[in-house]
Amino acid sequence: MREAGMADQDRGEVKQLGDVRREIDAIDAQMHGLLMERTELVRQVAEAKAQAASDAGEGSFIAFRPGREAEVLRALAARHQGPLPLAVIFRLWREIMSAKTRLQGPLRVEVFGGADPLRLWDLARGYYGSFTPMNLREEAMDVLRRVSKDRSVIGVLPAPQPDDGDAWWAMLGRGDTAPVRVVACLPFLTEEGVLPEAYAVAQADFEETGADTSLVVLTFSEAVSAGAVEAQLQEAGLAGTLYLRKEQNGQYYALIGLTGFISAGDGRLETLYNQDGIDGVQLIGGYADPVRLAGCLEKGE
Ligand SMILES: O=C(O)C(=O)C[C@]1(C(=O)O)C=C[C@@H](O)C=C1
């Protein structure tokens, strides 16, 4: 049957609905087959990770690899064409990769909602998949402690704001949060110039992907101006953005996003530490820079 209302001159070129649906069925079968094949490869990936962990004398391995996930999404963005929004493609792949992480071992997400728990919950759900167990917690420190106790837990926290009561980022890498690092930012698809809304933290490594932001917390014993912090970064040969300054319990902290991947042994961090007034330089992880695309956000996002 032809669809009603079709213009006469189009009739000759328009395919029958049933024919088009048969083509869709064929594509669905291919996509489904490929997804099953991809799943088999993920089983092999898990075996390789288990072997690497055992070679390193570790009993278990962390399945999720935020850097690799970012590379997969960037490859999709580079290839993508046509009217299907890239945001939809990302959502599908986030679902696939989260499910495949869970096939390799346990995974749980602990969310601190901050001022907008609904938004943070949505971001975490969209990123870590529909079926990944998730809990909403009322305190950032509660999330950090849970992450520090369990390598299969990812924490999602709001990106720091000037009026936050709790500067959770200043606590990373100290005391009972020692093994916890920032490993990703959410959302991964955003407009140019928009800062991340949330950070994911875990015991996983922040891995280099070729387009990264490293996060550093500087501690000062006295209040310091934004200009002074920026000058100190420059002096140490580091390019970055001062995200936030905060006073907490008599200490002054600055959160910096440094351009590029920086490892703990980077000499420029030492140079920074040796500058006047700086009491501490703590690398707290970082994230693969998100894909930035003009007009990618739907209205209401
Ligand atoms: O490449 C891996 O290490 C995988 O486990 C595969 C995969 C994927 O599905 O592409 C799944 C989980 C990881 O976080 C990254 C990627």
PDB file of C-alpha atoms and ligand atoms in Angstrom:
ATOM      1  CA  MET A   1       0.000   0.000   0.000  1.00  0.00           C
ATOM      2  CA  ARG A   2       1.108   3.501  -0.798  1.00  0.00           C
ATOM      3  CA  GLU A   3       0.969   6.174   1.894  1.00  0.00           C
ATOM      4  CA  ALA A   4      -1.972   8.553   1.471  1.00  0.00           C
ATOM      5  CA  GLY A   5      -1.344  12.114   0.381  1.00  0.00           C
ATOM      6  CA  MET A   6       1.693  11.417  -1.729  1.00  0.00           C
ATOM      7  CA  ALA A   7       2.221  13.843  -4.610  1.00  0.00           C
ATOM      8  CA  ASP A   8       1.601  12.258  -8.039  1.00  0.00           C
ATOM      9  CA  GLN A   9       4.971  13.230  -9.475  1.00  0.00           C
ATOM     10  CA  ASP A  10       6.776  11.495  -6.583  1.00  0.00           C
ATOM     11  CA  ARG A  11       5.005   8.171  -7.002  1.00  0.00           C
ATOM     12  CA  GLY A  12       7.464   6.704  -9.435  1.00  0.00           C
ATOM     13  CA  GLU A  13      10.482   7.326  -7.162  1.00  0.00           C
ATOM     14  CA  VAL A  14       9.072   6.663  -3.722  1.00  0.00           C
ATOM     15  CA  LYS A  15       9.659   3.154  -2.426  1.00  0.00           C
ATOM     16  CA  GLN A  16       6.831   1.049  -1.095  1.00  0.00           C
ATOM     17  CA  LEU A  17       6.557   1.242   2.709  1.00  0.00           C
ATOM     18  CA  GLY A  18       6.971  -2.509   2.991  1.00  0.00           C
ATOM     19  CA  ASP A  19      10.178  -2.407   0.924  1.00  0.00           C
ATOM     20  CA  VAL A  20      11.680   0.330   3.071  1.00  0.00           C
ATOM     21  CA  ARG A  21      10.776  -1.614   6.192  1.00  0.00           C
ATOM     22  CA  ARG A  22      12.489  -4.711   4.823  1.00  0.00           C
ATOM     23  CA  GLU A  23      15.632  -2.623   4.374  1.00  0.00           C
ATOM     24  CA  ILE A  24      15.293  -1.346   7.940  1.00  0.00           C
ATOM     25  CA  ASP A  25      14.893  -4.953   9.141  1.00  0.00           C
ATOM     26  CA  ALA A  26      18.081  -5.927   7.319  1.00  0.00           C
ATOM     27  CA  ILE A  27      19.986  -3.040   8.886  1.00  0.00           C
ATOM     28  CA  ASP A  28      18.608  -3.885  12.348  1.00  0.00           C
ATOM     29  CA  ALA A  29      19.769  -7.470  11.908  1.00  0.00           C
ATOM     30  CA  GLN A  30      23.247  -6.257  10.932  1.00  0.00           C
ATOM     31  CA  MET A  31      23.420  -3.815  13.828  1.00  0.00           C
ATOM     32  CA  HIS A  32      22.255  -6.453  16.266  1.00  0.00           C
ATOM     33  CA  GLY A  33      24.725  -8.986  14.900  1.00  0.00           C
ATOM     34  CA  LEU A  34      27.536  -6.465  15.170  1.00  0.00           C
ATOM     35  CA  LEU A  35      26.556  -5.623  18.756  1.00  0.00           C
ATOM     36  CA  MET A  36      26.763  -9.297  19.655  1.00  0.00           C
ATOM     37  CA  GLU A  37      30.158  -9.541  17.934  1.00  0.00           C
ATOM     38  CA  ARG A  38      31.324  -6.450  19.805  1.00  0.00           C
ATOM     39  CA  THR A  39      30.243  -8.073  23.058  1.00  0.00           C
ATOM     40  CA  GLU A  40      32.397 -11.107  22.317  1.00  0.00           C
ATOM     41  CA  LEU A  41      35.386  -8.780  21.815  1.00  0.00           C
ATOM     42  CA  VAL A  42      34.699  -7.112  25.158  1.00  0.00           C
ATOM     43  CA  ARG A  43      34.949 -10.554  26.784  1.00  0.00           C
ATOM     44  CA  GLN A  44      38.432 -10.804  25.261  1.00  0.00           C
ATOM     45  CA  VAL A  45      39.260  -7.295  26.482  1.00  0.00           C
ATOM     46  CA  ALA A  46      38.296  -8.382  30.011  1.00  0.00           C
ATOM     47  CA  GLU A  47      40.581 -11.408  29.739  1.00  0.00           C
ATOM     48  CA  ALA A  48      43.469  -9.169  28.660  1.00  0.00           C
ATOM     49  CA  LYS A  49      42.813  -6.811  31.599  1.00  0.00           C
ATOM     50  CA  ALA A  50      42.648  -9.719  34.038  1.00  0.00           C
ATOM     51  CA  GLN A  51      45.998 -10.984  32.691  1.00  0.00           C
ATOM     52  CA  ALA A  52      47.598  -7.529  32.973  1.00  0.00           C
ATOM     53  CA  ALA A  53      46.297  -7.169  36.537  1.00  0.00           C
ATOM     54  CA  SER A  54      47.626 -10.560  37.533  1.00  0.00           C
ATOM     55  CA  ASP A  55      51.024  -9.769  35.910  1.00  0.00           C
ATOM     56  CA  ALA A  56      51.087  -6.620  38.054  1.00  0.00           C
ATOM     57  CA  GLY A  57      50.324  -8.681  41.163  1.00  0.00           C
ATOM     58  CA  GLU A  58      46.808  -7.306  41.532  1.00  0.00           C
ATOM     59  CA  GLY A  59      43.885  -9.542  42.350  1.00  0.00           C
ATOM     60  CA  SER A  60      41.249  -7.552  40.479  1.00  0.00           C
ATOM     61  CA  PHE A  61      41.064  -4.970  37.704  1.00  0.00           C
ATOM     62  CA  ILE A  62      39.085  -1.805  37.123  1.00  0.00           C
ATOM     63  CA  ALA A  63      36.958  -2.440  34.050  1.00  0.00           C
ATOM     64  CA  PHE A  64      36.015   1.093  33.087  1.00  0.00           C
ATOM     65  CA  ARG A  65      38.557   3.099  31.105  1.00  0.00           C
ATOM     66  CA  PRO A  66      37.374   6.710  30.858  1.00  0.00           C
ATOM     67  CA  GLY A  67      40.104   7.695  28.406  1.00  0.00           C
ATOM     68  CA  ARG A  68      39.249   4.892  25.995  1.00  0.00           C
ATOM     69  CA  GLU A  69      35.551   5.741  26.277  1.00  0.00           C
ATOM     70  CA  ALA A  70      36.333   9.350  25.330  1.00  0.00           C
ATOM     71  CA  GLU A  71      38.288   8.167  22.275  1.00  0.00           C
ATOM     72  CA  VAL A  72      35.392   5.976  21.143  1.00  0.00           C
ATOM     73  CA  LEU A  73      32.963   8.914  21.435  1.00  0.00           C
ATOM     74  CA  ARG A  74      35.329  11.282  19.624  1.00  0.00           C
ATOM     75  CA  ALA A  75      35.647   8.824  16.745  1.00  0.00           C
ATOM     76  CA  LEU A  76      31.853   8.738  16.471  1.00  0.00           C
ATOM     77  CA  ALA A  77      31.709  12.546  16.471  1.00  0.00           C
ATOM     78  CA  ALA A  78      34.343  12.733  13.722  1.00  0.00           C
ATOM     79  CA  ARG A  79      32.433  10.306  11.501  1.00  0.00           C
ATOM     80  CA  HIS A  80      28.915  11.456  12.219  1.00  0.00           C
ATOM     81  CA  GLN A  81      26.748  12.924   9.462  1.00  0.00           C
ATOM     82  CA  GLY A  82      23.070  13.416   8.810  1.00  0.00           C
ATOM     83  CA  PRO A  83      20.044  14.526  10.783  1.00  0.00           C
ATOM     84  CA  LEU A  84      20.231  12.077  13.700  1.00  0.00           C
ATOM     85  CA  PRO A  85      21.575  14.237  16.566  1.00  0.00           C
ATOM     86  CA  LEU A  86      25.075  13.336  17.728  1.00  0.00           C
ATOM     87  CA  ALA A  87      23.669  13.530  21.284  1.00  0.00           C
ATOM     88  CA  VAL A  88      21.501  10.488  20.447  1.00  0.00           C
ATOM     89  CA  ILE A  89      24.482   8.577  19.057  1.00  0.00           C
ATOM     90  CA  PHE A  90      26.488   9.391  22.210  1.00  0.00           C
ATOM     91  CA  ARG A  91      23.622   8.222  24.398  1.00  0.00           C
ATOM     92  CA  LEU A  92      23.432   4.915  22.533  1.00  0.00           C
ATOM     93  CA  TRP A  93      27.168   4.341  22.853  1.00  0.00           C
ATOM     94  CA  ARG A  94      27.192   5.330  26.507  1.00  0.00           C
ATOM     95  CA  GLU A  95      24.526   2.693  27.024  1.00  0.00           C
ATOM     96  CA  ILE A  96      26.580   0.109  25.109  1.00  0.00           C
ATOM     97  CA  MET A  97      29.879   0.897  26.847  1.00  0.00           C
ATOM     98  CA  SER A  98      28.287   0.967  30.310  1.00  0.00           C
ATOM     99  CA  ALA A  99      26.633  -2.394  29.722  1.00  0.00           C
ATOM    100  CA  LYS A 100      29.943  -3.773  28.511  1.00  0.00           C
ATOM    101  CA  THR A 101      31.761  -2.417  31.537  1.00  0.00           C
ATOM    102  CA  ARG A 102      29.236  -4.279  33.678  1.00  0.00           C
ATOM    103  CA  LEU A 103      29.831  -7.487  31.755  1.00  0.00           C
ATOM    104  CA  GLN A 104      33.453  -7.266  32.924  1.00  0.00           C
ATOM    105  CA  GLY A 105      32.705  -6.820  36.621  1.00  0.00           C
ATOM    106  CA  PRO A 106      30.627  -4.911  39.147  1.00  0.00           C
ATOM    107  CA  LEU A 107      29.922  -1.206  38.616  1.00  0.00           C
ATOM    108  CA  ARG A 108      27.938   1.175  40.794  1.00  0.00           C
ATOM    109  CA  VAL A 109      27.444   4.933  40.588  1.00  0.00           C
ATOM    110  CA  GLU A 110      27.102   7.139  43.665  1.00  0.00           C
ATOM    111  CA  VAL A 111      25.726  10.603  42.928  1.00  0.00           C
ATOM    112  CA  PHE A 112      25.951  13.738  45.039  1.00  0.00           C
ATOM    113  CA  GLY A 113      23.282  16.012  43.623  1.00  0.00           C
ATOM    114  CA  GLY A 114      24.400  19.368  45.053  1.00  0.00           C
ATOM    115  CA  ALA A 115      22.016  22.220  44.256  1.00  0.00           C
ATOM    116  CA  ASP A 116      20.289  20.347  41.411  1.00  0.00           C
ATOM    117  CA  PRO A 117      20.007  16.625  42.232  1.00  0.00           C
ATOM    118  CA  LEU A 118      17.590  15.958  39.365  1.00  0.00           C
ATOM    119  CA  ARG A 119      20.035  17.324  36.799  1.00  0.00           C
ATOM    120  CA  LEU A 120      22.990  15.462  38.297  1.00  0.00           C
ATOM    121  CA  TRP A 121      20.982  12.247  38.406  1.00  0.00           C
ATOM    122  CA  ASP A 122      20.001  12.677  34.742  1.00  0.00           C
ATOM    123  CA  LEU A 123      23.583  13.356  33.699  1.00  0.00           C
ATOM    124  CA  ALA A 124      24.847  10.310  35.591  1.00  0.00           C
ATOM    125  CA  ARG A 125      22.065   8.080  34.238  1.00  0.00           C
ATOM    126  CA  GLY A 126      22.651   9.262  30.679  1.00  0.00           C
ATOM    127  CA  TYR A 127      26.372   8.683  30.989  1.00  0.00           C
ATOM    128  CA  TYR A 128      26.563   5.424  32.923  1.00  0.00           C
ATOM    129  CA  GLY A 129      23.539   3.723  31.384  1.00  0.00           C
ATOM    130  CA  SER A 130      19.962   2.796  32.200  1.00  0.00           C
ATOM    131  CA  PHE A 131      20.732  -0.364  34.128  1.00  0.00           C
ATOM    132  CA  THR A 132      23.776   0.563  36.178  1.00  0.00           C
ATOM    133  CA  PRO A 133      22.905   0.623  39.899  1.00  0.00           C
ATOM    134  CA  MET A 134      22.876   4.219  41.148  1.00  0.00           C
ATOM    135  CA  ASN A 135      22.354   5.869  44.545  1.00  0.00           C
ATOM    136  CA  LEU A 136      21.734   9.503  45.392  1.00  0.00           C
ATOM    137  CA  ARG A 137      23.706  10.749  48.430  1.00  0.00           C
ATOM    138  CA  GLU A 138      23.267  13.939  50.383  1.00  0.00           C
ATOM    139  CA  GLU A 139      26.910  14.743  50.970  1.00  0.00           C
ATOM    140  CA  ALA A 140      29.895  14.963  48.669  1.00  0.00           C
ATOM    141  CA  MET A 141      32.178  13.475  51.314  1.00  0.00           C
ATOM    142  CA  ASP A 142      29.885  10.470  51.651  1.00  0.00           C
ATOM    143  CA  VAL A 143      30.310   9.814  47.901  1.00  0.00           C
ATOM    144  CA  LEU A 144      34.089  10.248  48.095  1.00  0.00           C
ATOM    145  CA  ARG A 145      34.364   7.823  51.008  1.00  0.00           C
ATOM    146  CA  ARG A 146      32.297   5.219  49.179  1.00  0.00           C
ATOM    147  CA  VAL A 147      34.492   5.583  46.088  1.00  0.00           C
ATOM    148  CA  SER A 148      37.662   5.341  48.179  1.00  0.00           C
ATOM    149  CA  LYS A 149      36.495   2.047  49.697  1.00  0.00           C
ATOM    150  CA  ASP A 150      35.459   0.298  46.499  1.00  0.00           C
ATOM    151  CA  ARG A 151      37.244   0.185  43.148  1.00  0.00           C
ATOM    152  CA  SER A 152      34.021  -0.680  41.329  1.00  0.00           C
ATOM    153  CA  VAL A 153      32.302   2.573  42.357  1.00  0.00           C
ATOM    154  CA  ILE A 154      32.196   5.758  40.290  1.00  0.00           C
ATOM    155  CA  GLY A 155      31.163   8.970  42.059  1.00  0.00           C
ATOM    156  CA  VAL A 156      29.419  11.801  40.216  1.00  0.00           C
ATOM    157  CA  LEU A 157      29.614  15.233  41.792  1.00  0.00           C
ATOM    158  CA  PRO A 158      28.643  18.705  40.604  1.00  0.00           C
ATOM    159  CA  ALA A 159      31.467  20.810  39.212  1.00  0.00           C
ATOM    160  CA  PRO A 160      32.589  23.123  42.027  1.00  0.00           C
ATOM    161  CA  GLN A 161      30.761  26.459  42.419  1.00  0.00           C
ATOM    162  CA  PRO A 162      31.909  29.523  44.407  1.00  0.00           C
ATOM    163  CA  ASP A 163      29.036  29.255  46.908  1.00  0.00           C
ATOM    164  CA  ASP A 164      29.456  25.516  47.654  1.00  0.00           C
ATOM    165  CA  GLY A 165      29.541  24.735  51.367  1.00  0.00           C
ATOM    166  CA  ASP A 166      31.714  21.717  50.828  1.00  0.00           C
ATOM    167  CA  ALA A 167      34.917  22.044  48.767  1.00  0.00           C
ATOM    168  CA  TRP A 168      35.114  18.292  48.086  1.00  0.00           C
ATOM    169  CA  TRP A 169      37.794  18.833  45.455  1.00  0.00           C
ATOM    170  CA  ALA A 170      40.132  20.297  48.072  1.00  0.00           C
ATOM    171  CA  MET A 171      39.920  17.010  50.000  1.00  0.00           C
ATOM    172  CA  LEU A 172      40.862  14.721  47.118  1.00  0.00           C
ATOM    173  CA  GLY A 173      44.097  12.820  47.481  1.00  0.00           C
ATOM    174  CA  ARG A 174      44.237  13.426  51.257  1.00  0.00           C
ATOM    175  CA  GLY A 175      43.383  11.190  54.203  1.00  0.00           C
ATOM    176  CA  ASP A 176      40.656   8.661  53.485  1.00  0.00           C
ATOM    177  CA  THR A 177      40.045   9.987  49.966  1.00  0.00           C
ATOM    178  CA  ALA A 178      43.686   9.319  48.963  1.00  0.00           C
ATOM    179  CA  PRO A 179      43.044   6.911  46.081  1.00  0.00           C
ATOM    180  CA  VAL A 180      40.186   8.950  44.555  1.00  0.00           C
ATOM    181  CA  ARG A 181      40.793  10.950  41.387  1.00  0.00           C
ATOM    182  CA  VAL A 182      38.734  12.909  38.890  1.00  0.00           C
ATOM    183  CA  VAL A 183      38.586  10.721  35.782  1.00  0.00           C
ATOM    184  CA  ALA A 184      35.929  12.266  33.523  1.00  0.00           C
ATOM    185  CA  CYS A 185      33.637  15.239  33.052  1.00  0.00           C
ATOM    186  CA  LEU A 186      29.947  15.276  32.194  1.00  0.00           C
ATOM    187  CA  PRO A 187      28.349  15.892  29.786  1.00  0.00           C
ATOM    188  CA  PHE A 188      30.755  14.771  27.080  1.00  0.00           C
ATOM    189  CA  LEU A 189      28.921  16.670  24.340  1.00  0.00           C
ATOM    190  CA  THR A 190      28.598  20.373  24.920  1.00  0.00           C
ATOM    191  CA  GLU A 191      28.705  23.837  23.391  1.00  0.00           C
ATOM    192  CA  GLU A 192      31.955  25.765  22.932  1.00  0.00           C
ATOM    193  CA  GLY A 193      33.007  27.678  26.041  1.00  0.00           C
ATOM    194  CA  VAL A 194      30.689  25.793  28.428  1.00  0.00           C
ATOM    195  CA  LEU A 195      32.403  24.366  31.521  1.00  0.00           C
ATOM    196  CA  PRO A 196      31.647  20.805  32.700  1.00  0.00           C
ATOM    197  CA  GLU A 197      28.571  20.432  34.885  1.00  0.00           C
ATOM    198  CA  ALA A 198      29.798  17.405  36.768  1.00  0.00           C
ATOM    199  CA  TYR A 199      32.921  15.401  37.445  1.00  0.00           C
ATOM    200  CA  ALA A 200      33.222  11.654  37.733  1.00  0.00           C
ATOM    201  CA  VAL A 201      35.630  10.379  40.390  1.00  0.00           C
ATOM    202  CA  ALA A 202      37.003   6.880  40.836  1.00  0.00           C
ATOM    203  CA  GLN A 203      40.092   4.934  41.764  1.00  0.00           C
ATOM    204  CA  ALA A 204      40.836   4.498  38.065  1.00  0.00           C
ATOM    205  CA  ASP A 205      43.677   6.358  36.373  1.00  0.00           C
ATOM    206  CA  PHE A 206      43.130   9.540  34.456  1.00  0.00           C
ATOM    207  CA  GLU A 207      44.586   8.480  31.099  1.00  0.00           C
ATOM    208  CA  GLU A 208      46.051  10.625  28.341  1.00  0.00           C
ATOM    209  CA  THR A 209      43.856  10.933  25.256  1.00  0.00           C
ATOM    210  CA  GLY A 210      45.550  13.750  23.333  1.00  0.00           C
ATOM    211  CA  ALA A 211      43.029  16.438  24.364  1.00  0.00           C
ATOM    212  CA  ASP A 212      42.837  16.593  28.133  1.00  0.00           C
ATOM    213  CA  THR A 213      42.472  18.901  31.099  1.00  0.00           C
ATOM    214  CA  SER A 214      44.444  18.114  34.260  1.00  0.00           C
ATOM    215  CA  LEU A 215      43.074  19.339  37.567  1.00  0.00           C
ATOM    216  CA  VAL A 216      45.354  20.733  40.234  1.00  0.00           C
ATOM    217  CA  VAL A 217      44.524  22.076  43.691  1.00  0.00           C
ATOM    218  CA  LEU A 218      46.892  24.691  45.080  1.00  0.00           C
ATOM    219  CA  THR A 219      46.942  25.392  48.822  1.00  0.00           C
ATOM    220  CA  PHE A 220      47.955  28.777  50.234  1.00  0.00           C
ATOM    221  CA  SER A 221      48.239  29.887  53.856  1.00  0.00           C
ATOM    222  CA  GLU A 222      47.016  33.369  52.909  1.00  0.00           C
ATOM    223  CA  ALA A 223      44.380  34.708  50.568  1.00  0.00           C
ATOM    224  CA  VAL A 224      45.703  35.095  47.034  1.00  0.00           C
ATOM    225  CA  SER A 225      44.398  37.076  44.071  1.00  0.00           C
ATOM    226  CA  ALA A 226      43.344  35.465  40.796  1.00  0.00           C
ATOM    227  CA  GLY A 227      46.033  37.507  39.035  1.00  0.00           C
ATOM    228  CA  ALA A 228      48.745  36.210  41.376  1.00  0.00           C
ATOM    229  CA  VAL A 229      47.713  32.570  40.793  1.00  0.00           C
ATOM    230  CA  GLU A 230      47.719  33.083  37.046  1.00  0.00           C
ATOM    231  CA  ALA A 231      51.173  34.678  37.191  1.00  0.00           C
ATOM    232  CA  GLN A 232      52.482  31.710  39.198  1.00  0.00           C
ATOM    233  CA  LEU A 233      51.136  29.261  36.636  1.00  0.00           C
ATOM    234  CA  GLN A 234      52.792  31.187  33.852  1.00  0.00           C
ATOM    235  CA  GLU A 235      56.064  31.313  35.775  1.00  0.00           C
ATOM    236  CA  ALA A 236      55.992  27.511  36.070  1.00  0.00           C
ATOM    237  CA  GLY A 237      55.390  27.176  32.315  1.00  0.00           C
ATOM    238  CA  LEU A 238      51.834  25.903  32.756  1.00  0.00           C
ATOM    239  CA  ALA A 239      48.822  26.973  30.718  1.00  0.00           C
ATOM    240  CA  GLY A 240      45.472  26.752  32.405  1.00  0.00           C
ATOM    241  CA  THR A 241      42.352  28.320  33.824  1.00  0.00           C
ATOM    242  CA  LEU A 242      41.701  29.258  37.422  1.00  0.00           C
ATOM    243  CA  TYR A 243      38.271  27.703  38.062  1.00  0.00           C
ATOM    244  CA  LEU A 244      37.737  28.662  41.662  1.00  0.00           C
ATOM    245  CA  ARG A 245      39.307  30.034  44.827  1.00  0.00           C
ATOM    246  CA  LYS A 246      37.952  29.027  48.220  1.00  0.00           C
ATOM    247  CA  GLU A 247      38.733  29.510  51.888  1.00  0.00           C
ATOM    248  CA  GLN A 248      38.066  26.502  54.097  1.00  0.00           C
ATOM    249  CA  ASN A 249      39.131  25.958  57.731  1.00  0.00           C
ATOM    250  CA  GLY A 250      41.706  28.728  57.540  1.00  0.00           C
ATOM    251  CA  GLN A 251      43.314  27.369  54.345  1.00  0.00           C
ATOM    252  CA  TYR A 252      43.016  28.947  50.913  1.00  0.00           C
ATOM    253  CA  TYR A 253      42.529  26.682  47.942  1.00  0.00           C
ATOM    254  CA  ALA A 254      42.556  27.260  44.204  1.00  0.00           C
ATOM    255  CA  LEU A 255      41.230  24.775  41.658  1.00  0.00           C
ATOM    256  CA  ILE A 256      43.037  24.968  38.331  1.00  0.00           C
ATOM    257  CA  GLY A 257      42.278  23.278  35.025  1.00  0.00           C
ATOM    258  CA  LEU A 258      45.624  22.817  33.263  1.00  0.00           C
ATOM    259  CA  THR A 259      45.674  22.393  29.514  1.00  0.00           C
ATOM    260  CA  GLY A 260      46.841  18.919  28.519  1.00  0.00           C
ATOM    261  CA  PHE A 261      47.699  15.715  30.322  1.00  0.00           C
ATOM    262  CA  ILE A 262      50.052  16.224  33.242  1.00  0.00           C
ATOM    263  CA  SER A 263      51.543  13.352  35.217  1.00  0.00           C
ATOM    264  CA  ALA A 264      52.413  13.520  38.919  1.00  0.00           C
ATOM    265  CA  GLY A 265      56.129  13.531  38.121  1.00  0.00           C
ATOM    266  CA  ASP A 266      55.935  16.593  35.822  1.00  0.00           C
ATOM    267  CA  GLY A 267      58.720  19.012  36.795  1.00  0.00           C
ATOM    268  CA  ARG A 268      56.474  22.022  36.251  1.00  0.00           C
ATOM    269  CA  LEU A 269      54.399  21.010  39.278  1.00  0.00           C
ATOM    270  CA  GLU A 270      57.577  21.023  41.364  1.00  0.00           C
ATOM    271  CA  THR A 271      58.424  24.506  40.014  1.00  0.00           C
ATOM    272  CA  LEU A 272      54.948  25.654  40.981  1.00  0.00           C
ATOM    273  CA  TYR A 273      55.319  24.203  44.471  1.00  0.00           C
ATOM    274  CA  ASN A 274      58.573  26.107  44.966  1.00  0.00           C
ATOM    275  CA  GLN A 275      56.902  29.461  44.396  1.00  0.00           C
ATOM    276  CA  ASP A 276      56.249  31.946  47.232  1.00  0.00           C
ATOM    277  CA  GLY A 277      53.085  31.393  49.215  1.00  0.00           C
ATOM    278  CA  ILE A 278      52.215  27.995  47.765  1.00  0.00           C
ATOM    279  CA  ASP A 279      51.961  25.382  50.527  1.00  0.00           C
ATOM    280  CA  GLY A 280      50.708  22.500  48.452  1.00  0.00           C
ATOM    281  CA  VAL A 281      50.234  21.313  44.875  1.00  0.00           C
ATOM    282  CA  GLN A 282      47.890  18.366  44.532  1.00  0.00           C
ATOM    283  CA  LEU A 283      47.165  16.769  41.163  1.00  0.00           C
ATOM    284  CA  ILE A 284      43.603  15.490  41.603  1.00  0.00           C
ATOM    285  CA  GLY A 285      43.166  13.825  38.190  1.00  0.00           C
ATOM    286  CA  GLY A 286      41.524  15.318  35.141  1.00  0.00           C
ATOM    287  CA  TYR A 287      39.344  14.576  32.196  1.00  0.00           C
ATOM    288  CA  ALA A 288      39.337  13.995  28.465  1.00  0.00           C
ATOM    289  CA  ASP A 289      38.066  17.215  26.936  1.00  0.00           C
ATOM    290  CA  PRO A 290      34.467  16.842  25.805  1.00  0.00           C
ATOM    291  CA  VAL A 291      33.347  17.127  22.199  1.00  0.00           C
ATOM    292  CA  ARG A 292      32.257  20.708  21.627  1.00  0.00           C
ATOM    293  CA  LEU A 293      29.700  21.294  18.910  1.00  0.00           C
ATOM    294  CA  ALA A 294      27.760  24.447  18.144  1.00  0.00           C
ATOM    295  CA  GLY A 295      24.006  23.943  18.427  1.00  0.00           C
ATOM    296  CA  CYS A 296      24.291  20.433  19.902  1.00  0.00           C
ATOM    297  CA  LEU A 297      22.127  21.191  22.910  1.00  0.00           C
ATOM    298  CA  GLU A 298      18.395  20.783  22.458  1.00  0.00           C
ATOM    299  CA  LYS A 299      16.138  23.458  23.907  1.00  0.00           C
ATOM    300  CA  GLY A 300      15.579  22.872  27.612  1.00  0.00           C
ATOM    301  CA  GLU A 301      19.038  21.344  28.103  1.00  0.00           C
TER     302      GLU A 301
HETATM  303  O1  LIG B   1      38.313  -0.992  25.735  1.00  0.00           O
HETATM  304  C1  LIG B   1      38.024  -1.432  26.845  1.00  0.00           C
HETATM  305  O2  LIG B   1      38.839  -1.451  27.794  1.00  0.00           O
HETATM  306  C2  LIG B   1      36.697  -1.978  27.102  1.00  0.00           C
HETATM  307  O3  LIG B   1      36.453  -2.499  28.173  1.00  0.00           O
HETATM  308  C3  LIG B   1      35.641  -1.807  26.068  1.00  0.00           C
HETATM  309  C4  LIG B   1      34.745  -0.597  26.341  1.00  0.00           C
HETATM  310  C5  LIG B   1      33.783  -0.500  25.116  1.00  0.00           C
HETATM  311  O4  LIG B   1      32.679  -1.030  25.206  1.00  0.00           O
HETATM  312  O5  LIG B   1      34.209   0.075  24.117  1.00  0.00           O
HETATM  313  C6  LIG B   1      33.967  -0.810  27.588  1.00  0.00           C
HETATM  314  C7  LIG B   1      34.357  -0.265  28.794  1.00  0.00           C
HETATM  315  C8  LIG B   1      35.507   0.621  28.916  1.00  0.00           C
HETATM  316  O6  LIG B   1      35.282   1.648  29.815  1.00  0.00           O
HETATM  317  C9  LIG B   1      35.983   1.127  27.630  1.00  0.00           C
HETATM  318  C10 LIG B   1      35.573   0.614  26.431  1.00  0.00           C
END
